[in-house]
Backbone as JSON Lines, residues from 0, in Angstrom:
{"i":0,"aa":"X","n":[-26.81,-2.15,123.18],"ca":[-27.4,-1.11,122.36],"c":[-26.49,0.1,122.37]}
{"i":1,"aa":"X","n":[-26.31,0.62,121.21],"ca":[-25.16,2.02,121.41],"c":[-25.74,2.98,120.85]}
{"i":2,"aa":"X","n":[-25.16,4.07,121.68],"ca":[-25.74,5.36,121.84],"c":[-25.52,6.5,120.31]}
{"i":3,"aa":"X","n":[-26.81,6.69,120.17],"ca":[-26.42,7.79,119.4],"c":[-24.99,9.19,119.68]}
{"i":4,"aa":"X","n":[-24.32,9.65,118.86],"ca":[-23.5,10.23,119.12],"c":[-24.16,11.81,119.41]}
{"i":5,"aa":"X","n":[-23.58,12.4,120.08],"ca":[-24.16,13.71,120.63],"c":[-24.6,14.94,119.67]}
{"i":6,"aa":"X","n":[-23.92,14.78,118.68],"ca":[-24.22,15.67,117.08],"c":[-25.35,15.0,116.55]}
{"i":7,"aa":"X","n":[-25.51,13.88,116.31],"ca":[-27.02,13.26,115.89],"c":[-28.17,13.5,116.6]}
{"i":8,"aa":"X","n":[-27.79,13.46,117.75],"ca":[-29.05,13.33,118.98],"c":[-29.24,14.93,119.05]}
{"i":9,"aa":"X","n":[-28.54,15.95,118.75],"ca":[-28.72,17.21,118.59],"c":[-29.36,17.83,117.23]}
{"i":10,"aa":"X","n":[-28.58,17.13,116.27],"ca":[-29.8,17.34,114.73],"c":[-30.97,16.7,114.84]}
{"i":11,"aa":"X","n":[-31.03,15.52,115.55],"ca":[-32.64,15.21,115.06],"c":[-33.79,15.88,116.37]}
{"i":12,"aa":"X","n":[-33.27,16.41,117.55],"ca":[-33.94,17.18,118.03],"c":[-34.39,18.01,117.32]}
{"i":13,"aa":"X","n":[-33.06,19.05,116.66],"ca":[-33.59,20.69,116.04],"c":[-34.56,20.24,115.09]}
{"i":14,"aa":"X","n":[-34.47,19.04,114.25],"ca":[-35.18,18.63,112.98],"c":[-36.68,18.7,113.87]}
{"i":15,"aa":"X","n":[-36.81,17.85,114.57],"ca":[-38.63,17.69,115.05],"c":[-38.7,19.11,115.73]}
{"i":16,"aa":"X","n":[-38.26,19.89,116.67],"ca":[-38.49,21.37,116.95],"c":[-39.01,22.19,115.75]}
{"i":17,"aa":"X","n":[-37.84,22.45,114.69],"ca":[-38.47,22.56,113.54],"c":[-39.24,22.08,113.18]}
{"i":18,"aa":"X","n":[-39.8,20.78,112.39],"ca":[-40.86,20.59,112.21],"c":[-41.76,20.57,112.98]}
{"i":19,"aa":"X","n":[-41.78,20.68,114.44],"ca":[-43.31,21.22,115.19],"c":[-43.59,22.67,115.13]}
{"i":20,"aa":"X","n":[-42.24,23.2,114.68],"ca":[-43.18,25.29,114.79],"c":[-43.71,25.12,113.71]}
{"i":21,"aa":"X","n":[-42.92,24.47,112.51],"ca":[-43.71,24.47,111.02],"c":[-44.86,24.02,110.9]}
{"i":22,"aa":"X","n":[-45.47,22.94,111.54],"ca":[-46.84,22.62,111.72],"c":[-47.78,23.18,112.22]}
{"i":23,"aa":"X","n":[-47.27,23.8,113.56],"ca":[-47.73,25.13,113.96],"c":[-48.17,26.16,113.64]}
{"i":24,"aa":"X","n":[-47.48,26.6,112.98],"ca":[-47.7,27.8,111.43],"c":[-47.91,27.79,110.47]}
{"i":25,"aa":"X","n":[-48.39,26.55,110.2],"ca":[-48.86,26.33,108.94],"c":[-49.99,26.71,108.96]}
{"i":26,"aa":"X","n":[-50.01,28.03,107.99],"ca":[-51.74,28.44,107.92],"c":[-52.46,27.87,107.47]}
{"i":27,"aa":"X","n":[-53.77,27.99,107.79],"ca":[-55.08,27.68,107.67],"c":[-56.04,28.38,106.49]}
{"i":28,"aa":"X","n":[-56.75,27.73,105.7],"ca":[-57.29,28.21,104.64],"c":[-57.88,29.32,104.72]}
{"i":29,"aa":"X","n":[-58.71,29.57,105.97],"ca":[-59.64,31.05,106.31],"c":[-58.74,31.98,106.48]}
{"i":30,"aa":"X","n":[-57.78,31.82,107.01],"ca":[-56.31,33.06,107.16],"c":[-56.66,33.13,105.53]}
{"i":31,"aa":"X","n":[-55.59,32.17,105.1],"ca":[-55.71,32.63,103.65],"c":[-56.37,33.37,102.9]}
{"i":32,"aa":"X","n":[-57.73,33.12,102.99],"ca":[-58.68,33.91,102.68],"c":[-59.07,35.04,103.31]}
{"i":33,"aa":"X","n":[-58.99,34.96,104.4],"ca":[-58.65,36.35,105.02],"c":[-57.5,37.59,104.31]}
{"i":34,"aa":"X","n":[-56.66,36.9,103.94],"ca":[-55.39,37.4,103.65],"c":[-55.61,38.13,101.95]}
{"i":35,"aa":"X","n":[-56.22,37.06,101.33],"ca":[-56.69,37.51,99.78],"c":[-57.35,38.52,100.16]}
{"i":36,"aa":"X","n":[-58.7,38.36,100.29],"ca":[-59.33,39.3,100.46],"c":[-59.15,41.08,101.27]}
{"i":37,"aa":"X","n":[-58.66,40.87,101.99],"ca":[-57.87,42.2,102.86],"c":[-57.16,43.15,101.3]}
{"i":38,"aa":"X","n":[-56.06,41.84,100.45],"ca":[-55.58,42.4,99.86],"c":[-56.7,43.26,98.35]}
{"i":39,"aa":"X","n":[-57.14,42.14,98.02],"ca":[-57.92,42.01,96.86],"c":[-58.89,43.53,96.93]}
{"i":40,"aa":"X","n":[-59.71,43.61,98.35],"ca":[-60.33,44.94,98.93],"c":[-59.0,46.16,98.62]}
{"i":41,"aa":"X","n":[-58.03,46.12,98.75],"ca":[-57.42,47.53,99.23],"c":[-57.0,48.02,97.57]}
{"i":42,"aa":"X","n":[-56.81,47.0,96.3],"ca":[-56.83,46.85,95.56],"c":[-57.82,47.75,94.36]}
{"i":43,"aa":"X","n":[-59.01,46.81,94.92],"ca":[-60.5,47.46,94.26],"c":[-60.29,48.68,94.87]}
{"i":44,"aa":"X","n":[-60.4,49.62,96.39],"ca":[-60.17,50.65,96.64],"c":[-59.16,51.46,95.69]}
{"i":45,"aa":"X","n":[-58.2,51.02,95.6],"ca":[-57.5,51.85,95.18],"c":[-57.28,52.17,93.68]}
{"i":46,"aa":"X","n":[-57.82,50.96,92.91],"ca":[-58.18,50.96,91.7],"c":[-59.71,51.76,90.88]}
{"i":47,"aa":"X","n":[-60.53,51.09,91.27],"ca":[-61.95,51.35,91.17],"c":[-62.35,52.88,92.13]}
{"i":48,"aa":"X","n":[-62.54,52.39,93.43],"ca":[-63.29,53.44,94.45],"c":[-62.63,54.97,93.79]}
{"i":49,"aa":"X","n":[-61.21,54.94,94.24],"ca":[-61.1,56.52,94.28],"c":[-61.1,56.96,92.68]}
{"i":50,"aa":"X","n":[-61.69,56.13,91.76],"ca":[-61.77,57.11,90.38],"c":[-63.03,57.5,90.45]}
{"i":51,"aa":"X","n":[-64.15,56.82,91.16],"ca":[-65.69,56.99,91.45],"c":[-66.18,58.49,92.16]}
{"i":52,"aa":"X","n":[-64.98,59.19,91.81],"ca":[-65.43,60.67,92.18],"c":[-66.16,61.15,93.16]}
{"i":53,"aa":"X","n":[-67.19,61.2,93.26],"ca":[-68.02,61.54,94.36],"c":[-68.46,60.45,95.0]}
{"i":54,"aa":"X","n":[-68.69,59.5,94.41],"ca":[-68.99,57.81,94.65],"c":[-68.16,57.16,95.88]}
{"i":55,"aa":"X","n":[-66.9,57.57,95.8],"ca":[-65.83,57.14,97.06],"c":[-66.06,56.65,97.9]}
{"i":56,"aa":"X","n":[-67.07,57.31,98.51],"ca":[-67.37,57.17,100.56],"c":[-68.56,56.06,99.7]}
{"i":57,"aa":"X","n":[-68.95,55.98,98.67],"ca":[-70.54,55.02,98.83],"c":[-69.94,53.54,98.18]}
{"i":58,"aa":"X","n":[-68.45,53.58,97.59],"ca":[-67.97,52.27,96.92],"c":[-67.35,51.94,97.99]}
{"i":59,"aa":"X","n":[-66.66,52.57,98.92],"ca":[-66.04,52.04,99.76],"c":[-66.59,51.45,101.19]}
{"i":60,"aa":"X","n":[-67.92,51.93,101.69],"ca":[-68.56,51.6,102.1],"c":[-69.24,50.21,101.57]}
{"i":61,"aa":"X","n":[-69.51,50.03,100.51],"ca":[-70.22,48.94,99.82],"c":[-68.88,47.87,100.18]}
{"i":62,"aa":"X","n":[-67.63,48.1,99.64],"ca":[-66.31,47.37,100.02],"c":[-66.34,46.44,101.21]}
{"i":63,"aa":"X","n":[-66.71,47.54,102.44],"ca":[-66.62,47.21,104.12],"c":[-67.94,46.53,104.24]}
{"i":64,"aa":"X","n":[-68.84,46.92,103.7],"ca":[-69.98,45.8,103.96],"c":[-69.87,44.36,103.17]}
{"i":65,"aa":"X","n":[-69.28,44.32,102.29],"ca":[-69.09,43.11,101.29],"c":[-68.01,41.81,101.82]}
{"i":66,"aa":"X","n":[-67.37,42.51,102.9],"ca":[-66.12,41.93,103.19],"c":[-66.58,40.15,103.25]}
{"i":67,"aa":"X","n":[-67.36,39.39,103.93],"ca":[-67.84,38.38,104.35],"c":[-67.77,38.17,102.98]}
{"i":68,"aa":"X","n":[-68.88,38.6,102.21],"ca":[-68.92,37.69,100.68],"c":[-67.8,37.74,100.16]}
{"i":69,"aa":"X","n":[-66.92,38.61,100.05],"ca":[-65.69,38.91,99.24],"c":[-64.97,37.13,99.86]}
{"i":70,"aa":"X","n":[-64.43,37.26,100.92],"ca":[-64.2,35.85,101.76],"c":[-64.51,34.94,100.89]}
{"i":71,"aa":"X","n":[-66.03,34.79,100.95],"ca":[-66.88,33.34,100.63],"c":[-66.29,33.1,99.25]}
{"i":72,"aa":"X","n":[-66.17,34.19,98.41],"ca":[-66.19,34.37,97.0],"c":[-64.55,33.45,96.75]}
{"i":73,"aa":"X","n":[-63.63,34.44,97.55],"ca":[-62.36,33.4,97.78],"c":[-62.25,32.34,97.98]}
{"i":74,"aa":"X","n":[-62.46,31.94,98.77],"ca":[-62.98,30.21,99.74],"c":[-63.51,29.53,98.58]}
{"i":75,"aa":"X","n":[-64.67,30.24,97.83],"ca":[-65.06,28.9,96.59],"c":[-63.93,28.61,95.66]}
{"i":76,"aa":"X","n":[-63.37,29.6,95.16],"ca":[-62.64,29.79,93.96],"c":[-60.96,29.0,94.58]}
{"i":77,"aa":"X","n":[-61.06,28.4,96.01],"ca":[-59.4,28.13,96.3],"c":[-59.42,26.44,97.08]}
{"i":78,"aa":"X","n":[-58.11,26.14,96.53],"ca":[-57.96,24.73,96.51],"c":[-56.56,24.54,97.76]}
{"i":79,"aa":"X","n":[-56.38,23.98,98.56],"ca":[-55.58,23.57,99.36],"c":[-54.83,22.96,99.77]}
{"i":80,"aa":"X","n":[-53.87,22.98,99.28],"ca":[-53.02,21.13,99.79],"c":[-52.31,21.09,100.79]}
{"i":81,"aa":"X","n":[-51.87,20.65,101.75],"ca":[-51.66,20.54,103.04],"c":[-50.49,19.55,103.28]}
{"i":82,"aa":"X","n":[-49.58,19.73,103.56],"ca":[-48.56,19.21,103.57],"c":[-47.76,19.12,105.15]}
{"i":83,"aa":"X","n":[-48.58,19.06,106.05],"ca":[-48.65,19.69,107.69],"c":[-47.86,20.6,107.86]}
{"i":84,"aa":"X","n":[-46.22,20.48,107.06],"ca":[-45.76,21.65,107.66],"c":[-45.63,22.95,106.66]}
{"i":85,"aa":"X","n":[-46.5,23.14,105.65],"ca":[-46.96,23.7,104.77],"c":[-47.7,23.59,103.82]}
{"i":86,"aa":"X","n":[-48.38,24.94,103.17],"ca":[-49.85,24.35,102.49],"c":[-49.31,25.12,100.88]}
{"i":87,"aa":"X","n":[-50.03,24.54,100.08],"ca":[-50.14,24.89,98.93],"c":[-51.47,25.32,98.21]}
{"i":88,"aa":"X","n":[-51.49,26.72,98.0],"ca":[-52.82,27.36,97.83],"c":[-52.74,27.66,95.73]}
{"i":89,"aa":"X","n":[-53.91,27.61,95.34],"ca":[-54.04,27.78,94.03],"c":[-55.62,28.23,94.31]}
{"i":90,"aa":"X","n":[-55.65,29.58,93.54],"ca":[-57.03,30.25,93.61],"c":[-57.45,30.69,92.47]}
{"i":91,"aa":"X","n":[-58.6,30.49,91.81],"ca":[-59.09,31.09,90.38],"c":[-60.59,31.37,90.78]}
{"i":92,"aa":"X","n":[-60.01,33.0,90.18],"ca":[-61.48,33.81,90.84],"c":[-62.01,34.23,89.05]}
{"i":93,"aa":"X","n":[-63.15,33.77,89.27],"ca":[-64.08,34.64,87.84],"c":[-64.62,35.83,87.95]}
{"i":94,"aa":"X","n":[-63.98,37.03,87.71],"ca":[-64.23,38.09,88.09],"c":[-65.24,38.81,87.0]}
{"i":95,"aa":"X","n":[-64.7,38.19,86.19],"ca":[-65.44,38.91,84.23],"c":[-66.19,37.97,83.88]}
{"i":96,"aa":"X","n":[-67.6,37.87,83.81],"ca":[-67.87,36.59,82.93],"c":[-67.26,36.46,81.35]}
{"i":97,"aa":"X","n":[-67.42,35.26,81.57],"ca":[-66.6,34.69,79.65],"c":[-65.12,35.68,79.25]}
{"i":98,"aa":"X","n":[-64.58,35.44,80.52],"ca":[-63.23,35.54,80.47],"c":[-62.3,34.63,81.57]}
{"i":99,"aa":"X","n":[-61.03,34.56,81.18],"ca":[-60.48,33.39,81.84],"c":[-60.31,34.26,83.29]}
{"i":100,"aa":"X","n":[-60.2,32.93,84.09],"ca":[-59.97,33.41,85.33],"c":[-58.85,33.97,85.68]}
{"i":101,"aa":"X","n":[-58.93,34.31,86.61],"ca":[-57.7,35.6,87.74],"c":[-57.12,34.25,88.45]}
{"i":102,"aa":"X","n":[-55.71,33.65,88.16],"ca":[-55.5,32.57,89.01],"c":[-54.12,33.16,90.04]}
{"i":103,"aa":"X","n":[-54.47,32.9,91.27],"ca":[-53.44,33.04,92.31],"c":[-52.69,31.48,92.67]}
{"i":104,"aa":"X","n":[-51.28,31.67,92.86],"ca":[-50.68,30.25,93.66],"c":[-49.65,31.03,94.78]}
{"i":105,"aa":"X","n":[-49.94,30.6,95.88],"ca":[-49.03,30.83,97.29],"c":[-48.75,29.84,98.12]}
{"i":106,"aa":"X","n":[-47.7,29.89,98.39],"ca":[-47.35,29.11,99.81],"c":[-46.94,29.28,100.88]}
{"i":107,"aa":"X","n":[-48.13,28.5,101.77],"ca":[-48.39,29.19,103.24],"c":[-47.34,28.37,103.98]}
{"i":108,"aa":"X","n":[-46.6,29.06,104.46],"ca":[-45.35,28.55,105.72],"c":[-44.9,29.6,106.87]}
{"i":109,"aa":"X","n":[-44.47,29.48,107.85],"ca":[-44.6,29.9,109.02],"c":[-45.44,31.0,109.72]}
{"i":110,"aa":"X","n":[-46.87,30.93,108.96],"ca":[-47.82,31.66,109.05],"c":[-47.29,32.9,108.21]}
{"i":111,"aa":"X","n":[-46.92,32.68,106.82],"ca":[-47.09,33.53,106.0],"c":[-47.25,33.01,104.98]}
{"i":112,"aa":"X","n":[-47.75,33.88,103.31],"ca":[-48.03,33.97,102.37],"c":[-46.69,34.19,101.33]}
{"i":113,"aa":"X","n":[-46.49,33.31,100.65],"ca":[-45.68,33.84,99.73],"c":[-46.55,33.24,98.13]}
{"i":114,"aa":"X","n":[-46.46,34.31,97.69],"ca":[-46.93,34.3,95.87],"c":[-45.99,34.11,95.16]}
{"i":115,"aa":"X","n":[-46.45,33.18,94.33],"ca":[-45.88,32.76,92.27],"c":[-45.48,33.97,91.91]}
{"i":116,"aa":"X","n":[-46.47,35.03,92.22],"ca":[-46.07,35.92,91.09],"c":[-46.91,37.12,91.49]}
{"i":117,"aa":"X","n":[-45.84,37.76,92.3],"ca":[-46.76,38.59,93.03],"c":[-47.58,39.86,92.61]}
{"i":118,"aa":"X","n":[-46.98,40.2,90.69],"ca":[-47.92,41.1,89.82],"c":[-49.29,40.36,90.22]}
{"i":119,"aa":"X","n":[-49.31,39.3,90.46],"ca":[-50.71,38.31,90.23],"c":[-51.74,39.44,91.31]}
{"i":120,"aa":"X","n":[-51.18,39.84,92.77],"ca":[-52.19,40.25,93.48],"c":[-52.32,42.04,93.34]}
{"i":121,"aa":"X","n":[-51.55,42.56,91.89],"ca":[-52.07,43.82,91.94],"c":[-53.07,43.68,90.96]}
{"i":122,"aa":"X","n":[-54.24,44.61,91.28],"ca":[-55.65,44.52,90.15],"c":[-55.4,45.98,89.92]}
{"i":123,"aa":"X","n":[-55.1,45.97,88.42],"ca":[-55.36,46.85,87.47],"c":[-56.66,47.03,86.92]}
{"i":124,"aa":"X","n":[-57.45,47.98,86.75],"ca":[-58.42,48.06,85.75],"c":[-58.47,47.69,84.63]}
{"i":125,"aa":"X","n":[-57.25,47.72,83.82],"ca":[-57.48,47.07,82.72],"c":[-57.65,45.02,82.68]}
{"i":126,"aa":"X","n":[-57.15,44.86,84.19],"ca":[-56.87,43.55,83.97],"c":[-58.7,43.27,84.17]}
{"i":127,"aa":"X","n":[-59.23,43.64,84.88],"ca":[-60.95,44.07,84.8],"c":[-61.7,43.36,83.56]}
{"i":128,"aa":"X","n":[-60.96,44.81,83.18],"ca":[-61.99,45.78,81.75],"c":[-61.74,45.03,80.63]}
{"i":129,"aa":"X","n":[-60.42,44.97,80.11],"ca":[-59.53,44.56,79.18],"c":[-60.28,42.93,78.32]}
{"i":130,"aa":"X","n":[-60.05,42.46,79.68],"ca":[-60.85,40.63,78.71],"c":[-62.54,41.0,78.86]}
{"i":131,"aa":"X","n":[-63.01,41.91,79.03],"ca":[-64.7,41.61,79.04],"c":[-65.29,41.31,77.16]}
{"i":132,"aa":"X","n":[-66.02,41.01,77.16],"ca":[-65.85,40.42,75.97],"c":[-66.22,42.21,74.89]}
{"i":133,"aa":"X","n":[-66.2,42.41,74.21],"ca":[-66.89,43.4,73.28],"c":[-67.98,43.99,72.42]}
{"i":134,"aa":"X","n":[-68.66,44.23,72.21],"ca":[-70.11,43.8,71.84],"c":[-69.68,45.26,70.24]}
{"i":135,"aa":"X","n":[-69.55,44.46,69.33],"ca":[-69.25,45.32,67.85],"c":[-70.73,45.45,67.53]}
{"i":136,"aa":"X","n":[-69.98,46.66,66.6],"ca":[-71.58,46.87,66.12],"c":[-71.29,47.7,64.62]}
C-alpha cells in the first residue's frame, strides 16, 4: 500500500478543518431571523418612528414590545436550504396587502449574512406607501 505524499495528506487535512468550521458556522434559521428582524426594527425606527413626532417614545416602544412577533412574522415568510456548510435563505414578507412582496435572498456562511442586494434591507417609506393600492374617486 503507498503512502500518500506529504502535500496531499496536508491539503486534505486543511480541506476537512475547513469544512468542519464551515459546518460549524453555518447559521441557523432563528439567527437569521434574529438578524432580519434586529435589522428590519432599526429600519421602521428610523423610517416611520422618528417622523411620528411626539409619537416616538410610543412607536418605539410598540417596536420593543413587538420584537417576538416581528421574528415569527420572519420565520413564516423564510425558506432555508442547507447545504451543511452553508445555508441559502430567500424571504418574502407581505408587508402591504395586495401588493407584491418585500423579497430578501442571503447567504449564511461562517456565521454571517451576506445579501443579493443589500438596497433590499433598507425600508424606505415609499417602498411602504408607494405599492398600497389607491382608492380614486
Amino acid at each position: 500500500m503507498s503512502k500518500l505524499p506529504a502535500s496531499r495528506s496536508i491539503f486534505f487535512c486543511t480541506l476537512l478543518g475547513l469544512s468542519a468550521i464551515l459546518a460549524a458556522t453555518n447559521p441557523k434559521e432563528t439567527v437569521y431571523a434574529e438578524h432580519v428582524s434586529t435589522q428590519f426594527q432599526e429600519q421602521l425606527e428610523q423610517h416611520i418612528c422618528r417622523e411620528a413626532g411626539f409619537l416616538h417614545i410610543t412607536c418605539s416602544s410598540l417596536l420593543q414590545a413587538s420584537q417576538s412577533d416581528i421574528e415569527s412574522f420572519i420565520k413564516d415568510g423564510t425558506k432555508r436550504k442547507s447545504f451543511a456548510i452553508f445555508s441559502l435563505y430567500e424571504t418574502e414578507l407581505f408587508i402591504v396587502p395586495f401588493s407584491p412582496p418585500y423579497q430578501l435572498k442571503a447567504i449564511g456562511i461562517f456565521g454571517q449574512f451576506y445579501f443579493h442586494d443589500e438596497k433590499k434591507l433598507i425600508l424606505e417609506k415609499k417602498d411602504l406607501f408607494d405599492s398600497m393600492p389607491k382608492n380614486k374617486i
